[in-house]
CSV table of C-alpha atoms and ligand atoms in Angstrom, one decimal:
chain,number,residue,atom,x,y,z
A,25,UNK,CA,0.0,0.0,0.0
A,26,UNK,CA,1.0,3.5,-0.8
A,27,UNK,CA,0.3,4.8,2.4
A,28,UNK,CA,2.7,2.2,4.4
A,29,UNK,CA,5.7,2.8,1.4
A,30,UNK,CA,5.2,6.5,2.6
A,31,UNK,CA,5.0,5.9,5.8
A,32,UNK,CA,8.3,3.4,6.2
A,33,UNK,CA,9.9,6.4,3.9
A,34,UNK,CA,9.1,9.0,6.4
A,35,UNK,CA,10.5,6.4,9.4
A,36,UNK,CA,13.7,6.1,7.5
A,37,UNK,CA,13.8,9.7,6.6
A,38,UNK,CA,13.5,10.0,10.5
A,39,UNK,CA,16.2,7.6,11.5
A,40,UNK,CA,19.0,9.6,8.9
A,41,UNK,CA,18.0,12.7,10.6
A,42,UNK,CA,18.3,11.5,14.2
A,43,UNK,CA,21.9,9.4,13.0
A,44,UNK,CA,22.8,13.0,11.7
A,45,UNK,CA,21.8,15.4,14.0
A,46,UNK,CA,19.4,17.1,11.8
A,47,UNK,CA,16.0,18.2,11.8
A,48,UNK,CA,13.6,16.3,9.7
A,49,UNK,CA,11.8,19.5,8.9
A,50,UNK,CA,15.1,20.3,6.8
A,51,UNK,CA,14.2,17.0,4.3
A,52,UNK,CA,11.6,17.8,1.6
A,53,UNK,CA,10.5,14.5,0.2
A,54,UNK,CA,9.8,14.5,-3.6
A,55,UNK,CA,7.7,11.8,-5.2
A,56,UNK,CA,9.1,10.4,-8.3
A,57,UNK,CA,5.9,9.4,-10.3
A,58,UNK,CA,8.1,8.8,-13.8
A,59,UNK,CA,6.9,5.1,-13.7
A,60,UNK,CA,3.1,5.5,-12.6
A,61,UNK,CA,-0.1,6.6,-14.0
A,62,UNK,CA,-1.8,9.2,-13.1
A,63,UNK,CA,-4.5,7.7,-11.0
A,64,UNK,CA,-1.8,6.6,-8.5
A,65,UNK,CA,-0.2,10.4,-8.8
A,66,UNK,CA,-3.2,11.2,-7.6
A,67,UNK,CA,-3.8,9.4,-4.9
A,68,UNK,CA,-0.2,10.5,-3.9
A,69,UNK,CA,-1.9,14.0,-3.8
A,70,UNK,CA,-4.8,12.5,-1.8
A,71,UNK,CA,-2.4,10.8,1.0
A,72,UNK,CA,-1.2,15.1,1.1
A,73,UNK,CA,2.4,14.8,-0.8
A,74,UNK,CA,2.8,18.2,-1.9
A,75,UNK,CA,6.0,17.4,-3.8
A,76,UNK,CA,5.8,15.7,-7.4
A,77,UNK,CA,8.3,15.1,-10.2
A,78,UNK,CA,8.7,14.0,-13.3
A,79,UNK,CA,12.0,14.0,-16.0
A,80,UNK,CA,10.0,14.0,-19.5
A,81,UNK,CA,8.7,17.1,-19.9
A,82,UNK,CA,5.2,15.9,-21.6
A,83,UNK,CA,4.4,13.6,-18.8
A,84,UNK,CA,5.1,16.3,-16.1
A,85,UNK,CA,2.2,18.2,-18.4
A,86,UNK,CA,-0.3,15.4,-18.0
A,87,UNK,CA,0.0,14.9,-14.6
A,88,UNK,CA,-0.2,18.2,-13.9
A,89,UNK,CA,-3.1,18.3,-15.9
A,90,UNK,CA,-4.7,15.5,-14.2
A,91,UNK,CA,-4.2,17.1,-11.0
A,92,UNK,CA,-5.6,20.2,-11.4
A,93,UNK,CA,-7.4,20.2,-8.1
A,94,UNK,CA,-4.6,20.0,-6.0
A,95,UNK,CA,-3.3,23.3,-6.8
A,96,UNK,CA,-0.9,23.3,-3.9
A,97,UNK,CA,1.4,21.0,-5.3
A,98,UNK,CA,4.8,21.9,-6.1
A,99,UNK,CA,5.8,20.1,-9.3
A,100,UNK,CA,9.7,19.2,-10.3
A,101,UNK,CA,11.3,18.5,-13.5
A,102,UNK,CA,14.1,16.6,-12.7
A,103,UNK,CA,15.2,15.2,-15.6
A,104,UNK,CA,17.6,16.5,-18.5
A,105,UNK,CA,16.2,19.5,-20.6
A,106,UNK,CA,16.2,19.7,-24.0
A,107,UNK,CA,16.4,23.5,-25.2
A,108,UNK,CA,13.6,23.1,-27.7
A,109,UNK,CA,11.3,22.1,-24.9
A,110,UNK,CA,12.1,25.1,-22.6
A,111,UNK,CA,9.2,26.9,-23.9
A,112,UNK,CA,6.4,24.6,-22.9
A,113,UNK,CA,7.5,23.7,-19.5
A,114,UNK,CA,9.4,26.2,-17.9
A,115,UNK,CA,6.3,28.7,-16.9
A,116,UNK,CA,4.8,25.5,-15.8
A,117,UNK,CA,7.4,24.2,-12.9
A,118,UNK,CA,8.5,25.4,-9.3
A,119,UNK,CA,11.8,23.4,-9.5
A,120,UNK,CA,14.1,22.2,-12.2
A,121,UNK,CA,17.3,20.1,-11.1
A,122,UNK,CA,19.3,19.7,-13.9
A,123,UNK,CA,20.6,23.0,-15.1
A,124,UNK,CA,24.2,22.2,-16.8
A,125,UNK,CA,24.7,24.4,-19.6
A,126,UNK,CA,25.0,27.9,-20.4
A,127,UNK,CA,22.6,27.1,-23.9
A,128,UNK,CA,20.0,26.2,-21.6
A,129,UNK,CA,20.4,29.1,-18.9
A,130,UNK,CA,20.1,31.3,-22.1
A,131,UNK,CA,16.7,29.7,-23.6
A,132,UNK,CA,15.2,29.9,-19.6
A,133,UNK,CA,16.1,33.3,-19.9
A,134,UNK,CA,14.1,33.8,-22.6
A,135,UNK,CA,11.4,32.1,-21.9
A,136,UNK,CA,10.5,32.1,-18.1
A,137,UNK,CA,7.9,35.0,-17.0
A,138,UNK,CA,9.0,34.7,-13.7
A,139,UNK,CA,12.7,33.6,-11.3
A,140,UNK,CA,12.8,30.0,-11.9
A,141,UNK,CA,14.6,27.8,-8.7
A,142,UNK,CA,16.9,25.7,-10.2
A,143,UNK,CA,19.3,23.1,-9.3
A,144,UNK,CA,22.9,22.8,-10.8
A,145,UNK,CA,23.5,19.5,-11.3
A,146,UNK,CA,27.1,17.9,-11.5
A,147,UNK,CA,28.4,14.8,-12.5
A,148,UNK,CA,30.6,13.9,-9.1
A,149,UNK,CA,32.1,11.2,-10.3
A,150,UNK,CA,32.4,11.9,-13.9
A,151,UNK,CA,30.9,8.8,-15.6
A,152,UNK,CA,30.8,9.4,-19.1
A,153,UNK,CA,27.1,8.7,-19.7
A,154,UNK,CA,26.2,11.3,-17.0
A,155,UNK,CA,24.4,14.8,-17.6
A,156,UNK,CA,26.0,17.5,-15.4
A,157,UNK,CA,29.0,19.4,-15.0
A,158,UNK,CA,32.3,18.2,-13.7
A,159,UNK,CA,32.6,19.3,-10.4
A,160,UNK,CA,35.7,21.4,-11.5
A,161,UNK,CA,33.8,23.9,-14.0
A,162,UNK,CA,30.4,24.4,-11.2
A,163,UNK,CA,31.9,27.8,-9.7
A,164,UNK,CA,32.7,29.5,-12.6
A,165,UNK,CA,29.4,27.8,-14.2
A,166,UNK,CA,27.5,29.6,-11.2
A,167,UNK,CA,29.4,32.9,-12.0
A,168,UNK,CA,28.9,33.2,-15.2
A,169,UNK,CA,24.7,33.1,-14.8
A,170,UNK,CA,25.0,36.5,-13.1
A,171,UNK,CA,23.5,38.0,-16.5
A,172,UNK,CA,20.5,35.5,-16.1
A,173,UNK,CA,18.2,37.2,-13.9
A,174,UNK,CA,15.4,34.8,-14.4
A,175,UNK,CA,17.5,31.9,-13.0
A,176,UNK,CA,17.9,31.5,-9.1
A,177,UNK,CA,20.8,28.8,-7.9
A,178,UNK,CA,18.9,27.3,-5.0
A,179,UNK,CA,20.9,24.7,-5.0
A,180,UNK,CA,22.9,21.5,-6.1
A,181,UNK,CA,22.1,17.9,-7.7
A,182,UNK,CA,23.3,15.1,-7.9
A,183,UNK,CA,22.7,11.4,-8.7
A,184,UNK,CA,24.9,8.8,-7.1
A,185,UNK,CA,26.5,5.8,-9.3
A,186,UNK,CA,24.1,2.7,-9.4
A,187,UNK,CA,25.1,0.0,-7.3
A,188,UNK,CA,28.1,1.9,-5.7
A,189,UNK,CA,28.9,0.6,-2.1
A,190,UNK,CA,28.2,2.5,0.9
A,191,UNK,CA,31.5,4.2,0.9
A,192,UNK,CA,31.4,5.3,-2.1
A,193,UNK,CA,27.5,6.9,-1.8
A,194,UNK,CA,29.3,8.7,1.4
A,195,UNK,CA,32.1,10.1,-0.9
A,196,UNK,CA,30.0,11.3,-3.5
A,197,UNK,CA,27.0,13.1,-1.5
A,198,UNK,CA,29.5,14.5,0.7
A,199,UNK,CA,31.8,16.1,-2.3
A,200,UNK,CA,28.6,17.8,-3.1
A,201,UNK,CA,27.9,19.3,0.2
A,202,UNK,CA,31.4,20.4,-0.2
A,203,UNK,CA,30.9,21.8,-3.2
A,204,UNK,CA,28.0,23.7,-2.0
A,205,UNK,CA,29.8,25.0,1.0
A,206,UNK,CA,32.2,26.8,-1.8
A,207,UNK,CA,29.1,28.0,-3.7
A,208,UNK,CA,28.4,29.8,-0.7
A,209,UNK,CA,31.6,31.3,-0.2
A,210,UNK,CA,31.2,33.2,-3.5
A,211,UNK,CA,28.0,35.0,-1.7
A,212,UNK,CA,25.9,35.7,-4.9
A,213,UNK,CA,22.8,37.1,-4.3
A,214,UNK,CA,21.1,35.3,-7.3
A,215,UNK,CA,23.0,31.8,-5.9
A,216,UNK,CA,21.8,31.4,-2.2
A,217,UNK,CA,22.4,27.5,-2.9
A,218,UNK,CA,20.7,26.3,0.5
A,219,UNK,CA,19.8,23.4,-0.8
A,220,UNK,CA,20.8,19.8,-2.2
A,221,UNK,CA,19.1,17.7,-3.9
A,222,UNK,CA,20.5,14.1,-3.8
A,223,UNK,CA,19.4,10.8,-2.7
A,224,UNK,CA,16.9,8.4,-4.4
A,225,UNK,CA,15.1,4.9,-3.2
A,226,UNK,CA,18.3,3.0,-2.4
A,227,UNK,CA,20.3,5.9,-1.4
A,228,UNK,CA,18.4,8.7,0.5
A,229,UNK,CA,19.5,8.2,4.1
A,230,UNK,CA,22.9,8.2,3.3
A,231,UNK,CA,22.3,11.5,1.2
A,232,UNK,CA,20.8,12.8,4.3
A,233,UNK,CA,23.1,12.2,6.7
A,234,UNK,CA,26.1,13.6,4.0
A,235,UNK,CA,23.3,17.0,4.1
A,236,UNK,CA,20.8,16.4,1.2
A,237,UNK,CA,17.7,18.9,2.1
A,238,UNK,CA,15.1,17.2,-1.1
A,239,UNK,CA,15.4,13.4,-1.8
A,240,UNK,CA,14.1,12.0,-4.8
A,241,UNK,CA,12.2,9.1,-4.6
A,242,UNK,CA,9.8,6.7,-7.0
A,243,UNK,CA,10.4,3.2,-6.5
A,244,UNK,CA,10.5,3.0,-2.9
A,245,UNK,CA,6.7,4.6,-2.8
A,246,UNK,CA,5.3,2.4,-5.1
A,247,UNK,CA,6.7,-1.2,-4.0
A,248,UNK,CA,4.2,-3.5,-3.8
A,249,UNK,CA,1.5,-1.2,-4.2
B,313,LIG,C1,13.9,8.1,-11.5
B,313,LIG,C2,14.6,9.1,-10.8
B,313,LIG,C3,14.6,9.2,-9.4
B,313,LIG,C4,13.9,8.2,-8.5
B,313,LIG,O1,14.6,7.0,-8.5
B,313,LIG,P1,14.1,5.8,-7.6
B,313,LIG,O2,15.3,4.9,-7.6
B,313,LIG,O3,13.0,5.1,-8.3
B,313,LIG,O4,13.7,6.3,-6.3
B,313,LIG,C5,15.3,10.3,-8.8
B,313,LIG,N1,16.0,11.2,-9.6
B,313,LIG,C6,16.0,11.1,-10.9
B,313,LIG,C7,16.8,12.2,-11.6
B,313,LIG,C8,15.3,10.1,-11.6
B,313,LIG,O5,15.4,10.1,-12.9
């Protein structure tokens, strides 16, 4: 059932914040709904998750579309972007995670009404089939979208290696806090990067306790159900 998936996540969301001396208020938990219909999106909405993403930009539209009564929702593209679909999605999102190229900045620029959050996300570990920048080229990345007033830095993104051993999770989510920390040492206004966004079904209490603030999770709410 949904509602015990959510409930266990919410436990073990608990635990990693206890084991880390951190409040669980700090965690936003993001539901993943790229391998569900949208009946069961909306019974997500129904059980009060507040938080829903998508990474094709068409589906994120029909769900949103299909859940046009819960207009509280914050929805979440977090998935790679291509520039000719800027247009139809970006007015349309609170969050998008995987901001990586200037190209892109520049089409958001063009197209977004409003300050967009987004996420800048890096490739830690530098696996060749991965979107995101090396972790190298992110501060100067950041420095360079001072002339892109519609885009707000609010923080970092990640996604760990598949099947990568405990250690390794540890090394990558915590190369990312530091990364953030030096983010913040460049104190730019339009980059407060407070926030990281790492962590998925297999991973997210060990994101947390190396200081991910949204976690990203599908499969672990849908198990079973
Ligand atoms: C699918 C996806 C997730 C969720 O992964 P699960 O392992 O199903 O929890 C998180 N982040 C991104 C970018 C994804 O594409």
């Amino acid at each position: 059932m949904l509602v015990d998936n959510i409930e266990k996540i919410n436990q073990d969301i608990q635990l990693a914040c206890q084991k880390a001396a951190r409040s669980d208020n700090d965690i936003t938990m993001i539901a993943v709904t790229k391998s569900v219909e949208k009946d069961i999106a909306k019974e997500l909405a129904e059980l009060g998750i507040e938080n829903m993403a998508e990474n094709r930009v068409d589906k994120l539209l029909e769900k949103k579309i299909a859940l046009k009564n819960f207009p509280s929702i914050k929805w979440h593209l977090i998935g790679n972007l291509q520039r000719r679909k800027v247009k139809s999605i970006i007015n349309e999102i609170d969050y998008f995670h995987a901001l990586d190229s200037l190209k892109l900045a520049e089409e958001i620029q063009k197209r977004a009404e409003k300050q967009l959050a987004c996420f800048v996300e890096v490739n830690v570990t530098g696996e060749e089939s991965k979107h995101g920048l090396n972790s190298d080229d992110v501060i100067a990345f950041i420095q360079q979208l001072a002339a892109f007033d519609k885009i707000k830095v609010v923080g970092l993104m990640t996604m760990a290696p598949l099947n990568a051993s405990e250690q390794v999770l540890h090394e990558v989510f915590s190369k990312l806090k530091k990364l953030q920390l030096a983010v913040n040492n460049q104190h730019l206004s339009y980059a407060p990067c407070t926030e990281l966004s790492m962590g998925m079904s297999n991973d997210f209490s060990i994101a947390i306790e190396e200081g991910a603030t949204f976690v990203r999770i599908g499969t672990a709410i849908f198990r079973g159900a």
